[in-house]
mmCIF file of C-alpha atoms in Angstrom:
data_model
loop_
_atom_site.group_PDB
_atom_site.id
_atom_site.type_symbol
_atom_site.label_atom_id
_atom_site.label_comp_id
_atom_site.label_asym_id
_atom_site.label_seq_id
_atom_site.Cartn_x
_atom_site.Cartn_y
_atom_site.Cartn_z
ATOM 1 C CA GLU A 1 117.498 88.171 104.462
ATOM 2 C CA PHE A 2 117.621 84.472 105.436
ATOM 3 C CA PRO A 3 120.217 82.768 107.522
ATOM 4 C CA PRO A 4 123.596 81.702 105.767
ATOM 5 C CA GLY A 5 122.776 78.089 106.394
ATOM 6 C CA ALA A 6 119.472 78.190 104.384
ATOM 7 C CA GLY A 7 119.569 76.033 101.286
ATOM 8 C CA LEU A 8 122.628 73.864 102.318
ATOM 9 C CA GLY A 9 121.174 70.907 100.347
ATOM 10 C CA HIS A 10 121.378 67.406 101.706
ATOM 11 C CA ALA A 11 122.175 68.436 105.348
ATOM 12 C CA GLN A 12 118.855 70.334 105.503
ATOM 13 C CA ARG A 13 116.875 67.440 103.932
ATOM 14 C CA VAL A 14 117.302 65.311 107.009
ATOM 15 C CA GLN A 15 115.115 67.611 109.001
ATOM 16 C CA LYS A 16 111.843 66.253 110.426
ATOM 17 C CA TYR A 17 108.928 66.423 108.172
ATOM 18 C CA SER A 18 107.297 69.070 110.358
ATOM 19 C CA ASN A 19 110.316 71.296 110.144
ATOM 20 C CA ARG A 20 110.490 71.519 106.357
ATOM 21 C CA LEU A 21 109.072 74.477 104.686
ATOM 22 C CA TRP A 22 107.845 72.849 101.502
ATOM 23 C CA CYS A 23 106.421 69.960 103.433
ATOM 24 C CA LEU A 24 104.397 72.424 105.581
ATOM 25 C CA VAL A 25 103.243 74.423 102.591
ATOM 26 C CA GLU A 26 102.314 71.396 100.453
ATOM 27 C CA LEU A 27 100.487 69.561 103.437
ATOM 28 C CA SER A 28 98.550 72.894 104.214
ATOM 29 C CA VAL A 29 97.381 73.435 100.608
ATOM 30 C CA ALA A 30 96.502 69.687 100.224
ATOM 31 C CA SER A 31 94.567 69.648 103.488
ATOM 32 C CA TYR A 32 92.712 72.920 102.435
ATOM 33 C CA PHE A 33 91.609 71.188 99.206
ATOM 34 C CA GLY A 34 90.919 67.774 100.853
ATOM 35 C CA ARG A 35 93.621 66.191 98.753
ATOM 36 C CA ILE A 36 95.576 64.049 101.225
ATOM 37 C CA ALA A 37 95.765 60.637 99.906
ATOM 38 C CA ASN A 38 96.619 58.754 103.104
ATOM 39 C CA LEU A 39 94.996 60.781 105.810
ATOM 40 C CA ASP A 40 95.558 58.238 108.425
ATOM 41 C CA MET A 41 99.345 58.234 107.768
ATOM 42 C CA ALA A 42 99.685 61.876 107.206
ATOM 43 C CA PRO A 43 101.505 63.994 109.913
ATOM 44 C CA SER A 44 99.259 66.168 111.913
ATOM 45 C CA LEU A 45 99.040 69.702 110.530
ATOM 46 C CA PRO A 46 99.790 72.604 113.027
ATOM 47 C CA PRO A 47 97.339 75.465 113.063
ATOM 48 C CA ALA A 48 97.747 77.868 110.300
ATOM 49 C CA LYS A 49 100.399 80.388 111.046
ATOM 50 C CA ALA A 50 100.588 83.911 109.681
ATOM 51 C CA PRO A 51 103.114 84.082 106.543
ATOM 52 C CA ASN A 52 105.282 86.536 108.420
ATOM 53 C CA SER A 53 105.690 84.063 111.197
ATOM 54 C CA LEU A 54 106.988 81.419 108.589
ATOM 55 C CA GLU A 55 109.435 83.848 107.223
ATOM 56 C CA SER A 56 110.510 84.308 110.845
ATOM 57 C CA MET A 57 110.901 80.652 111.564
ATOM 58 C CA VAL A 58 113.013 80.181 108.360
ATOM 59 C CA ARG A 59 115.212 83.212 109.517
ATOM 60 C CA HIS A 60 115.709 81.691 112.949
ATOM 61 C CA GLU A 61 116.304 78.218 111.475
ATOM 62 C CA ARG A 62 113.091 76.551 112.923
ATOM 63 C CA LEU A 63 111.928 75.799 109.568
ATOM 64 C CA HIS A 64 114.211 74.594 106.800
ATOM 65 C CA CYS A 65 114.391 74.600 103.143
ATOM 66 C CA ALA A 66 116.897 72.497 101.201
ATOM 67 C CA VAL A 67 117.360 74.990 98.443
ATOM 68 C CA ALA A 68 117.691 78.812 99.380
ATOM 69 C CA GLU A 69 115.899 79.791 95.970
ATOM 70 C CA ASP A 70 112.863 77.932 97.052
ATOM 71 C CA ILE A 71 112.242 79.820 100.139
ATOM 72 C CA ALA A 72 110.548 82.909 98.415
ATOM 73 C CA PRO A 73 108.219 80.912 96.192
ATOM 74 C CA ALA A 74 107.315 78.548 98.987
ATOM 75 C CA ILE A 75 106.304 81.395 101.268
ATOM 76 C CA ALA A 76 104.508 83.017 98.315
ATOM 77 C CA MET A 77 102.471 79.921 97.946
ATOM 78 C CA TYR A 78 101.836 79.754 101.654
ATOM 79 C CA ARG A 79 100.725 83.368 101.812
ATOM 80 C CA ARG A 80 98.193 82.842 98.976
ATOM 81 C CA PHE A 81 96.851 79.646 100.874
ATOM 82 C CA TYR A 82 96.792 81.442 104.236
ATOM 83 C CA PHE A 83 94.667 84.404 103.135
ATOM 84 C CA SER A 84 92.419 82.154 101.092
ATOM 85 C CA LEU A 85 91.866 80.312 104.303
ATOM 86 C CA MET A 86 91.554 83.478 106.315
ATOM 87 C CA HIS A 87 89.728 85.755 103.920
ATOM 88 C CA ARG A 88 86.475 85.524 106.092
ATOM 89 C CA GLN A 89 88.290 86.879 109.045
ATOM 90 C CA VAL A 90 89.880 89.702 107.087
ATOM 91 C CA LEU A 91 86.368 90.619 105.886
ATOM 92 C CA GLU A 92 85.176 90.753 109.465
ATOM 93 C CA VAL A 93 88.300 93.007 110.364
ATOM 94 C CA ILE A 94 87.246 95.345 107.585
ATOM 95 C CA SER A 95 83.527 95.286 108.402
ATOM 96 C CA ARG A 96 84.421 96.225 112.136
ATOM 97 C CA GLY A 97 86.221 99.306 110.739
ATOM 98 C CA GLN A 98 89.697 98.072 111.650
ATOM 99 C CA ALA A 99 91.081 97.751 108.069
ATOM 100 C CA GLU A 100 93.695 100.424 108.590
ATOM 101 C CA ARG A 101 94.741 98.924 111.970
ATOM 102 C CA ASP A 102 95.311 95.633 110.311
ATOM 103 C CA ALA A 103 96.559 97.086 107.014
ATOM 104 C CA GLU A 104 99.282 94.554 106.404
ATOM 105 C CA ASP A 105 96.870 91.691 106.448
ATOM 106 C CA VAL A 106 94.381 93.508 104.221
ATOM 107 C CA ARG A 107 97.070 94.407 101.717
ATOM 108 C CA SER A 108 98.493 90.716 101.827
ATOM 109 C CA ALA A 109 94.857 89.381 101.284
ATOM 110 C CA LEU A 110 94.192 91.800 98.421
ATOM 111 C CA ALA A 111 97.359 90.694 96.733
ATOM 112 C CA THR A 112 97.031 86.893 97.089
ATOM 113 C CA VAL A 113 93.432 85.866 97.167
ATOM 114 C CA ASN A 114 91.472 84.738 94.095
ATOM 115 C CA VAL A 115 89.597 87.318 92.259
ATOM 116 C CA GLY A 116 86.201 86.352 93.755
ATOM 117 C CA HIS A 117 87.661 86.820 97.235
ATOM 118 C CA ARG A 118 89.371 90.056 96.248
ATOM 119 C CA ARG A 119 85.990 91.297 94.997
ATOM 120 C CA GLU A 120 84.403 90.730 98.340
ATOM 121 C CA LEU A 121 87.284 92.458 100.051
ATOM 122 C CA VAL A 122 87.115 95.572 97.837
ATOM 123 C CA GLU A 123 83.305 95.564 98.311
ATOM 124 C CA ALA A 124 83.821 95.541 102.136
ATOM 125 C CA LEU A 125 86.529 98.224 102.072
ATOM 126 C CA GLY A 126 84.046 100.372 100.176
ATOM 127 C CA LYS A 127 81.091 99.805 102.600
ATOM 128 C CA ALA A 128 83.626 100.502 105.542
ATOM 129 C CA ARG A 129 84.739 103.712 103.909
ATOM 130 C CA SER A 130 88.317 102.505 103.845
ATOM 131 C CA LEU A 131 88.761 102.025 100.106
ATOM 132 C CA ARG A 132 90.750 105.352 99.647
ATOM 133 C CA TYR A 133 93.276 104.112 102.218
ATOM 134 C CA PHE A 134 94.038 101.197 100.003
ATOM 135 C CA ALA A 135 93.715 102.880 96.617
ATOM 136 C CA ALA A 136 97.481 102.405 95.808
ATOM 137 C CA ASP A 137 97.439 98.788 96.553
ATOM 138 C CA ILE A 138 94.297 98.283 94.484
ATOM 139 C CA LEU A 139 95.875 100.398 91.660
ATOM 140 C CA ARG A 140 98.958 98.136 91.717
ATOM 141 C CA LEU A 141 96.671 95.112 91.264
ATOM 142 C CA LEU A 142 94.888 96.929 88.284
ATOM 143 C CA MET A 143 98.243 97.709 86.700
ATOM 144 C CA ASP A 144 99.101 93.946 86.686
ATOM 145 C CA PRO A 145 98.437 92.828 83.084
ATOM 146 C CA LEU A 146 97.345 89.391 84.296
ATOM 147 C CA CYS A 147 94.501 91.002 86.330
ATOM 148 C CA GLU A 148 93.244 93.225 83.329
ATOM 149 C CA GLN A 149 90.451 90.740 82.408
ATOM 150 C CA HIS A 150 89.233 90.301 85.901
ATOM 151 C CA VAL A 151 89.312 93.818 86.611
ATOM 152 C CA ALA A 152 87.203 94.589 83.509
ATOM 153 C CA ALA A 153 84.664 92.117 84.877
ATOM 154 C CA ALA A 154 84.757 93.625 88.260
ATOM 155 C CA LEU A 155 83.982 97.081 86.748
ATOM 156 C CA ARG A 156 80.841 95.600 85.291
ATOM 157 C CA TRP A 157 79.389 94.600 88.524
ATOM 158 C CA GLU A 158 75.668 94.945 88.666
ATOM 159 C CA GLN A 159 75.470 95.200 92.467
ATOM 160 C CA GLY A 160 77.644 96.911 95.108
ATOM 161 C CA ASP A 161 77.469 100.366 96.607
ATOM 162 C CA GLY A 162 78.253 103.337 94.415
ATOM 163 C CA GLU A 163 81.512 104.372 96.215
ATOM 164 C CA THR A 164 83.116 100.972 95.493
ATOM 165 C CA ILE A 165 82.297 101.004 91.911
ATOM 166 C CA GLU A 166 83.147 104.745 91.447
ATOM 167 C CA ALA A 167 86.593 104.100 93.126
ATOM 168 C CA TYR A 168 87.231 101.115 90.903
ATOM 169 C CA ALA A 169 86.252 103.210 87.875
ATOM 170 C CA ALA A 170 88.583 106.111 88.914
ATOM 171 C CA LEU A 171 91.378 103.606 89.473
ATOM 172 C CA SER A 172 90.896 102.004 86.137
ATOM 173 C CA GLU A 173 90.889 105.316 84.401
ATOM 174 C CA ALA A 174 94.252 106.106 86.274
ATOM 175 C CA ALA A 175 95.568 102.905 84.827
ATOM 176 C CA ASP A 176 94.367 103.999 81.385
ATOM 177 C CA TRP A 177 92.174 100.889 80.671
ATOM 178 C CA ARG A 178 89.059 100.883 78.604
ATOM 179 C CA VAL A 179 86.324 98.584 79.797
#
C-alpha cells in the first residue's frame, strides 16, 4: 500500500519539516484550534489538502513518515481534522443535491466528524432526499458501540424533518437498539 521506503527510521527523520506527515498533521490540528505557541516562528501551513492527496503524497514519497506503522493513524487523524474543517462545504454539496456525485467526501465526513456535525450532515441528507443512498454508511455508524449513546440522543431530536427522523429510527431498529 505504501512505498517500500516508508518508515525507514532516522533516514526519514532528516526530511524538511514541511515534508513530514506527522508534522503536517500536528501543525494543521494545532492551527485549527489556535494552539500554536510560537506563531511567529511556526512554519507556514499549506492550504488544507484532501486526505486522499496526503495518502498519494506518502505513496509517491513526497511526504514522509519515520515509522510505517504511524502512517495510517496520522492520516486518520488528518481525515478527521480535514472534514471538521470542511464540514460546511460538505453541507453545501448536500444542499445543492450533489451528495451522490461527491459520495466519497460525504461518506468520509459522516465517518469522521463529531456527533454535532454528523447530525447536521444527516439532517441535510434527509432534506435533500439523499438519506437512503447513504443508509448503509449511517447504519455502520449506528452499529459502532461507541456511537450508541450519541445515536440515542440523535433519535430524540425535537426538530428536523420527518424523513430524517424516520430513517434514523428505521436504521436504529435494524441495529436492534432500544432508545
